[in-house]
């Protein structure tokens, strides 16, 4: 099992990007570069590519709605060239609040949009022939009259040959249909708030259905999942840092009826608690929403405790099929993020 983490973007993201060189030396295998509604991810991916030698560099994630499939393919090919074949393309549908609110793009057929985007990107990277595609959400070239198109488009292929004909594509997915699509189509899966012991209960049928339709040439599905990491006597206190994030995602990352994190927690068996968190958060009571997060859910979605406990949690993720343990390191007193990564890296080997 490899070890990965997301680049911190809740503070000085430039300083965090500079720090990746130390994390690489400590053994970090893959850094995920987020893109929410702040800085773009590809700029930082290119910056990290220029400063590192071995570490994988992933987008975590780019929305399938905010760029055309061709732009996503060109971006991944560019980062792959700069990094010598170390790019991982994390994509997902995001949600209607960001897609329609910030980007002004209709949020329609998200599962189909993601799947068709992957199809087109792979065709472009392989450069076997000029690409045509007639899907539900993607049509290339555009026929005359569609959306005001002139009908003068021609099938094209990428001008430059990519370093690799298949950049690994990871899909962020939580809902049953999206997870099934990811398991059948993507190279990897990015589930948030993943709990090893509850994976089969919540996602088992979707993963099995996707696996049954999976092209054997893709190989086994990779999974990057984990949580906040702290080891030692103050680990329980560090765990509390994740409480606010859970409240934010369950309560505020999506309108009622369109919040995938809220729905996930309901499937985990916390429907009443999820409703309370959402009600409090949307009413502006963020402290109350955080307090309403169940302690059992907080513990299940983090890796915080004595060394023996964290080792057991690492083993549980491995047993659940996780290939890349994704951590948010919270160093103890006198400890650095890199030292904490190095310690856990030994347990993943």
Short mmCIF file of C-alpha atoms in Angstrom, two decimals:
data_model
loop_
_atom_site.label_atom_id
_atom_site.label_comp_id
_atom_site.label_asym_id
_atom_site.label_seq_id
_atom_site.Cartn_x
_atom_site.Cartn_y
_atom_site.Cartn_z
CA UNK A 1 0.00 0.00 0.00
CA UNK A 2 1.34 3.40 -1.00
CA UNK A 3 0.79 6.62 0.92
CA UNK A 4 -0.79 9.79 -0.41
CA UNK A 5 -2.06 13.10 0.88
CA UNK A 6 -3.84 16.20 -0.32
CA UNK A 7 -1.95 19.44 -0.68
CA UNK A 8 -3.16 21.80 2.03
CA UNK A 9 -5.15 24.67 0.59
CA UNK A 10 -6.75 26.12 3.72
CA UNK A 11 -3.72 28.31 4.39
CA UNK A 12 -0.61 29.24 2.40
CA UNK A 13 -0.94 26.87 -0.54
CA UNK A 14 2.25 28.21 -2.15
CA UNK A 15 4.27 27.31 0.95
CA UNK A 16 2.54 23.92 1.04
CA UNK A 17 3.55 23.27 -2.56
CA UNK A 18 7.17 24.13 -1.76
CA UNK A 19 7.07 21.65 1.11
CA UNK A 20 6.26 18.71 -1.18
CA UNK A 21 9.98 18.15 -1.79
CA UNK A 22 10.41 17.27 1.89
CA UNK A 23 7.39 14.99 1.82
CA UNK A 24 8.81 13.25 -1.24
CA UNK A 25 12.08 12.60 0.62
CA UNK A 26 10.05 11.15 3.51
CA UNK A 27 8.48 8.59 1.20
CA UNK A 28 5.18 10.16 0.13
CA UNK A 29 4.11 8.42 -3.08
CA UNK A 30 1.35 10.67 -4.40
CA UNK A 31 0.28 14.26 -3.73
CA UNK A 32 -3.27 15.29 -4.62
CA UNK A 33 -3.62 18.94 -5.65
CA UNK A 34 -7.13 20.24 -4.89
CA UNK A 35 -9.23 22.58 -6.97
CA UNK A 36 -12.35 23.91 -5.29
CA UNK A 37 -13.15 27.56 -6.00
CA UNK A 38 -9.79 29.15 -5.28
CA UNK A 39 -6.58 28.65 -7.24
CA UNK A 40 -6.55 26.24 -10.18
CA UNK A 41 -4.87 22.87 -9.67
CA UNK A 42 -2.80 22.49 -12.89
CA UNK A 43 -0.63 25.55 -12.11
CA UNK A 44 0.43 23.99 -8.82
CA UNK A 45 0.82 20.55 -10.41
CA UNK A 46 3.32 22.02 -12.88
CA UNK A 47 5.12 23.85 -10.07
CA UNK A 48 5.45 20.62 -8.07
CA UNK A 49 6.58 18.70 -11.16
CA UNK A 50 9.49 21.10 -11.57
CA UNK A 51 10.61 20.73 -7.94
CA UNK A 52 10.32 16.94 -7.50
CA UNK A 53 11.68 13.79 -9.09
CA UNK A 54 9.70 10.74 -8.01
CA UNK A 55 6.37 11.60 -6.44
CA UNK A 56 3.11 11.13 -8.34
CA UNK A 57 1.16 14.36 -8.91
CA UNK A 58 -2.60 14.13 -9.04
CA UNK A 59 -5.45 16.56 -9.50
CA UNK A 60 -7.84 16.10 -6.64
CA UNK A 61 -10.14 16.89 -8.39
CA UNK A 62 -10.87 18.66 -11.68
CA UNK A 63 -14.57 18.88 -12.51
CA UNK A 64 -15.77 17.22 -15.69
CA UNK A 65 -18.13 20.17 -16.17
CA UNK A 66 -15.68 23.07 -15.96
CA UNK A 67 -13.35 22.03 -18.79
CA UNK A 68 -13.99 20.25 -22.06
CA UNK A 69 -12.73 16.64 -22.28
CA UNK A 70 -10.08 17.85 -24.72
CA UNK A 71 -8.78 20.52 -22.34
CA UNK A 72 -8.63 17.96 -19.52
CA UNK A 73 -6.73 15.57 -21.79
CA UNK A 74 -4.31 18.29 -22.89
CA UNK A 75 -3.75 19.43 -19.29
CA UNK A 76 -2.96 15.91 -18.09
CA UNK A 77 -0.68 15.28 -21.04
CA UNK A 78 1.15 18.52 -20.32
CA UNK A 79 1.73 17.76 -16.64
CA UNK A 80 2.73 14.21 -17.58
CA UNK A 81 5.36 15.57 -19.96
CA UNK A 82 6.72 18.07 -17.42
CA UNK A 83 6.93 15.41 -14.71
CA UNK A 84 8.29 12.56 -16.80
CA UNK A 85 5.15 10.45 -16.59
CA UNK A 86 4.02 11.15 -13.01
CA UNK A 87 0.59 12.71 -13.59
CA UNK A 88 -2.59 11.24 -12.14
CA UNK A 89 -5.82 12.84 -13.34
CA UNK A 90 -8.47 12.98 -10.65
CA UNK A 91 -11.85 14.00 -12.06
CA UNK A 92 -15.38 14.21 -10.75
CA UNK A 93 -18.73 15.85 -11.24
CA UNK A 94 -18.49 18.30 -8.32
CA UNK A 95 -21.99 19.59 -7.53
CA UNK A 96 -24.62 21.99 -8.87
CA UNK A 97 -23.83 24.78 -6.41
CA UNK A 98 -20.29 25.20 -7.75
CA UNK A 99 -20.84 24.10 -11.36
CA UNK A 100 -23.87 26.30 -11.96
CA UNK A 101 -23.08 29.00 -9.41
CA UNK A 102 -19.42 29.69 -10.18
CA UNK A 103 -18.98 28.33 -13.70
CA UNK A 104 -22.43 28.99 -15.13
CA UNK A 105 -22.66 25.52 -16.67
CA UNK A 106 -25.79 23.34 -16.39
CA UNK A 107 -25.33 20.39 -14.03
CA UNK A 108 -26.86 17.67 -16.20
CA UNK A 109 -26.27 13.89 -16.26
CA UNK A 110 -23.14 13.95 -14.05
CA UNK A 111 -22.41 10.21 -14.27
CA UNK A 112 -22.69 10.19 -18.05
CA UNK A 113 -20.61 13.36 -18.32
CA UNK A 114 -17.77 11.83 -16.30
CA UNK A 115 -17.84 8.53 -18.17
CA UNK A 116 -17.91 10.19 -21.59
CA UNK A 117 -15.13 12.57 -20.59
CA UNK A 118 -12.94 9.57 -19.72
CA UNK A 119 -13.73 7.92 -23.07
CA UNK A 120 -12.72 11.02 -25.02
CA UNK A 121 -9.56 11.68 -23.01
CA UNK A 122 -8.30 8.14 -23.53
CA UNK A 123 -8.99 8.33 -27.25
CA UNK A 124 -7.07 11.61 -27.48
CA UNK A 125 -4.07 10.30 -25.52
CA UNK A 126 -3.76 7.23 -27.74
CA UNK A 127 -3.75 9.27 -30.97
CA UNK A 128 -4.80 6.25 -33.00
CA UNK A 129 -7.05 8.36 -35.24
CA UNK A 130 -8.87 11.71 -35.23
CA UNK A 131 -11.46 11.59 -32.47
CA UNK A 132 -15.19 11.54 -33.03
CA UNK A 133 -17.70 10.95 -30.25
CA UNK A 134 -21.48 10.88 -30.18
CA UNK A 135 -22.51 10.68 -26.54
CA UNK A 136 -25.28 11.97 -24.33
CA UNK A 137 -23.26 14.91 -23.01
CA UNK A 138 -20.26 15.07 -25.35
CA UNK A 139 -20.42 15.33 -29.14
CA UNK A 140 -17.34 15.79 -31.30
CA UNK A 141 -17.41 17.43 -33.78
CA UNK A 142 -20.55 19.43 -33.03
CA UNK A 143 -23.24 19.05 -35.70
CA UNK A 144 -24.55 22.16 -37.41
CA UNK A 145 -27.15 23.99 -35.38
CA UNK A 146 -26.43 22.35 -32.02
CA UNK A 147 -25.99 25.17 -29.55
CA UNK A 148 -25.50 27.53 -32.46
CA UNK A 149 -22.67 25.47 -33.99
CA UNK A 150 -21.64 26.28 -37.57
CA UNK A 151 -21.10 22.63 -38.36
CA UNK A 152 -17.58 23.28 -39.60
CA UNK A 153 -15.72 21.26 -36.96
CA UNK A 154 -13.51 18.39 -38.08
CA UNK A 155 -12.28 15.32 -36.15
CA UNK A 156 -8.85 16.00 -34.67
CA UNK A 157 -6.08 14.31 -32.73
CA UNK A 158 -3.59 15.78 -30.26
CA UNK A 159 -0.79 17.62 -32.02
CA UNK A 160 1.91 16.35 -29.65
CA UNK A 161 2.32 12.72 -28.70
CA UNK A 162 1.81 12.23 -24.94
CA UNK A 163 4.55 10.73 -22.79
CA UNK A 164 2.11 7.94 -21.91
CA UNK A 165 -0.90 6.81 -23.95
CA UNK A 166 -2.87 6.22 -20.75
CA UNK A 167 -2.61 8.70 -17.88
CA UNK A 168 -4.22 7.10 -14.79
CA UNK A 169 -7.71 8.47 -14.31
CA UNK A 170 -9.22 8.54 -10.82
CA UNK A 171 -12.87 9.33 -10.20
CA UNK A 172 -14.24 10.95 -7.04
CA UNK A 173 -17.52 9.16 -6.43
CA UNK A 174 -19.88 8.48 -3.52
CA UNK A 175 -23.31 7.66 -4.94
CA UNK A 176 -24.14 4.08 -6.05
CA UNK A 177 -24.40 4.84 -9.79
CA UNK A 178 -21.24 6.93 -9.82
CA UNK A 179 -19.27 4.33 -7.84
CA UNK A 180 -20.43 1.62 -10.22
CA UNK A 181 -19.26 3.72 -13.17
CA UNK A 182 -15.90 4.42 -11.51
CA UNK A 183 -15.33 0.75 -10.70
CA UNK A 184 -16.07 -0.22 -14.27
CA UNK A 185 -14.31 2.60 -16.11
CA UNK A 186 -11.64 4.40 -14.08
CA UNK A 187 -8.11 3.43 -13.08
CA UNK A 188 -8.76 4.57 -9.53
CA UNK A 189 -11.49 5.61 -7.09
CA UNK A 190 -11.41 8.56 -4.69
CA UNK A 191 -14.03 8.08 -1.95
CA UNK A 192 -14.24 10.69 0.81
CA UNK A 193 -15.01 9.69 4.42
CA UNK A 194 -14.26 6.07 3.57
CA UNK A 195 -14.64 3.64 6.47
CA UNK A 196 -13.06 0.20 5.79
CA UNK A 197 -15.51 -1.75 7.92
CA UNK A 198 -18.54 -0.14 6.23
CA UNK A 199 -17.30 -0.33 2.62
CA UNK A 200 -18.98 -3.61 1.73
CA UNK A 201 -22.27 -2.58 3.33
CA UNK A 202 -22.45 0.75 1.52
CA UNK A 203 -20.59 0.25 -1.74
CA UNK A 204 -20.23 -3.53 -2.14
CA UNK A 205 -22.97 -4.05 -4.78
CA UNK A 206 -21.86 -1.02 -6.82
CA UNK A 207 -18.21 -2.07 -6.75
CA UNK A 208 -19.11 -5.65 -7.73
CA UNK A 209 -21.32 -4.51 -10.62
CA UNK A 210 -18.61 -2.18 -11.88
CA UNK A 211 -15.94 -4.87 -11.58
CA UNK A 212 -18.06 -7.27 -13.63
CA UNK A 213 -18.12 -4.77 -16.51
CA UNK A 214 -14.48 -3.69 -16.14
CA UNK A 215 -12.03 -4.07 -19.04
CA UNK A 216 -9.32 -6.48 -17.79
CA UNK A 217 -6.69 -4.31 -19.49
CA UNK A 218 -7.30 -1.63 -16.85
CA UNK A 219 -6.04 -3.91 -14.07
CA UNK A 220 -7.44 -3.87 -10.53
CA UNK A 221 -9.18 -0.73 -9.31
CA UNK A 222 -6.92 1.49 -7.22
CA UNK A 223 -8.40 3.19 -4.17
CA UNK A 224 -7.06 6.28 -2.37
CA UNK A 225 -8.73 6.73 1.01
CA UNK A 226 -7.93 7.52 4.64
CA UNK A 227 -8.31 10.46 6.97
CA UNK A 228 -6.72 12.78 9.48
CA UNK A 229 -3.59 11.18 10.97
CA UNK A 230 -2.19 11.77 14.44
CA UNK A 231 -0.14 9.44 16.64
CA UNK A 232 0.53 9.75 20.37
CA UNK A 233 -1.04 10.89 23.63
CA UNK A 234 -2.60 14.02 22.11
CA UNK A 235 -4.08 12.20 19.12
CA UNK A 236 -7.63 12.35 20.49
CA UNK A 237 -7.37 16.13 20.66
CA UNK A 238 -6.05 16.22 17.10
CA UNK A 239 -9.01 14.13 15.96
CA UNK A 240 -11.27 17.02 16.93
CA UNK A 241 -9.78 18.99 14.04
CA UNK A 242 -11.77 16.78 11.68
CA UNK A 243 -15.10 17.53 13.36
CA UNK A 244 -15.52 20.89 11.63
CA UNK A 245 -14.73 19.40 8.23
CA UNK A 246 -17.35 16.69 8.69
CA UNK A 247 -19.90 19.33 9.67
CA UNK A 248 -19.00 21.45 6.64
CA UNK A 249 -19.36 18.64 4.14
CA UNK A 250 -22.42 16.98 5.70
CA UNK A 251 -24.15 20.27 6.35
CA UNK A 252 -22.98 22.71 3.72
CA UNK A 253 -21.41 21.02 0.69
CA UNK A 254 -24.58 20.92 -1.36
CA UNK A 255 -28.17 22.03 -1.09
CA UNK A 256 -30.68 19.78 0.70
CA UNK A 257 -31.40 16.86 -1.59
CA UNK A 258 -28.14 17.42 -3.50
CA UNK A 259 -25.50 16.78 -0.83
CA UNK A 260 -23.61 13.57 -1.57
CA UNK A 261 -21.76 13.62 1.77
CA UNK A 262 -25.00 13.94 3.70
CA UNK A 263 -26.41 10.99 1.75
CA UNK A 264 -23.30 8.91 2.47
CA UNK A 265 -23.54 9.49 6.21
CA UNK A 266 -27.20 8.47 6.04
CA UNK A 267 -26.16 5.21 4.39
CA UNK A 268 -23.64 4.75 7.20
CA UNK A 269 -26.61 4.70 9.58
CA UNK A 270 -26.59 8.29 10.83
CA UNK A 271 -29.62 9.70 9.03
CA UNK A 272 -31.04 11.49 12.08
CA UNK A 273 -27.66 12.97 12.98
CA UNK A 274 -27.01 14.03 9.37
CA UNK A 275 -30.34 15.85 9.26
CA UNK A 276 -29.50 17.69 12.48
CA UNK A 277 -26.04 18.66 11.23
CA UNK A 278 -27.44 19.99 7.97
CA UNK A 279 -30.23 21.92 9.68
CA UNK A 280 -27.83 23.58 12.12
CA UNK A 281 -25.19 24.34 9.50
CA UNK A 282 -27.61 25.91 7.04
CA UNK A 283 -29.08 27.97 9.87
CA UNK A 284 -25.63 29.47 10.46
CA UNK A 285 -24.86 27.53 13.65
CA UNK A 286 -21.56 25.98 12.61
CA UNK A 287 -20.46 25.27 16.18
CA UNK A 288 -23.72 23.48 16.83
CA UNK A 289 -23.36 21.48 13.61
CA UNK A 290 -19.86 20.42 14.59
CA UNK A 291 -21.01 19.39 18.05
CA UNK A 292 -23.74 17.26 16.45
CA UNK A 293 -21.18 15.09 14.59
CA UNK A 294 -21.30 11.67 16.31
CA UNK A 295 -18.08 10.71 18.09
CA UNK A 296 -18.24 7.24 16.53
CA UNK A 297 -18.34 8.73 13.01
CA UNK A 298 -15.48 11.07 13.85
CA UNK A 299 -13.34 8.17 15.07
CA UNK A 300 -14.26 5.90 12.15
CA UNK A 301 -13.20 8.46 9.52
CA UNK A 302 -9.81 9.34 11.09
CA UNK A 303 -6.58 7.59 12.05
CA UNK A 304 -5.80 9.09 15.43
CA UNK A 305 -4.54 7.35 18.53
CA UNK A 306 -1.64 5.40 20.03
CA UNK A 307 0.80 3.80 17.63
CA UNK A 308 -0.72 0.32 18.03
CA UNK A 309 -4.20 1.66 17.26
CA UNK A 310 -3.09 3.51 14.13
CA UNK A 311 -1.23 0.43 12.92
CA UNK A 312 -4.46 -1.54 13.23
CA UNK A 313 -6.34 1.12 11.28
CA UNK A 314 -3.72 1.06 8.52
CA UNK A 315 -4.12 -2.73 8.32
CA UNK A 316 -7.91 -2.33 8.08
CA UNK A 317 -7.59 0.00 5.10
CA UNK A 318 -5.26 -2.45 3.40
CA UNK A 319 -7.69 -5.32 4.04
CA UNK A 320 -10.51 -3.26 2.49
CA UNK A 321 -8.58 -2.94 -0.78
CA UNK A 322 -7.14 0.54 -0.34
CA UNK A 323 -4.01 0.85 -2.49
CA UNK A 324 -3.07 4.43 -1.49
CA UNK A 325 -3.58 5.36 2.16
CA UNK A 326 -4.55 9.04 2.00
CA UNK A 327 -3.69 10.95 5.16
CA UNK A 328 -3.91 14.44 6.59
CA UNK A 329 -0.87 14.47 8.90
CA UNK A 330 -1.14 16.37 12.20
CA UNK A 331 2.36 16.27 13.70
CA UNK A 332 2.86 16.05 17.43
CA UNK A 333 5.05 18.42 19.42
CA UNK A 334 8.55 18.54 17.93
CA UNK A 335 7.46 16.45 14.94
CA UNK A 336 7.13 17.46 11.28
CA UNK A 337 4.67 16.31 8.64
CA UNK A 338 7.53 14.60 6.82
CA UNK A 339 8.54 12.65 9.92
CA UNK A 340 4.97 11.49 10.46
CA UNK A 341 4.70 10.42 6.82
CA UNK A 342 7.98 8.48 7.10
CA UNK A 343 6.71 6.63 10.18
CA UNK A 344 3.44 5.54 8.57
CA UNK A 345 5.19 4.75 5.29
CA UNK A 346 7.00 1.92 7.09
CA UNK A 347 3.66 0.39 8.14
CA UNK A 348 2.31 0.58 4.59
CA UNK A 349 5.22 -1.29 3.03
#
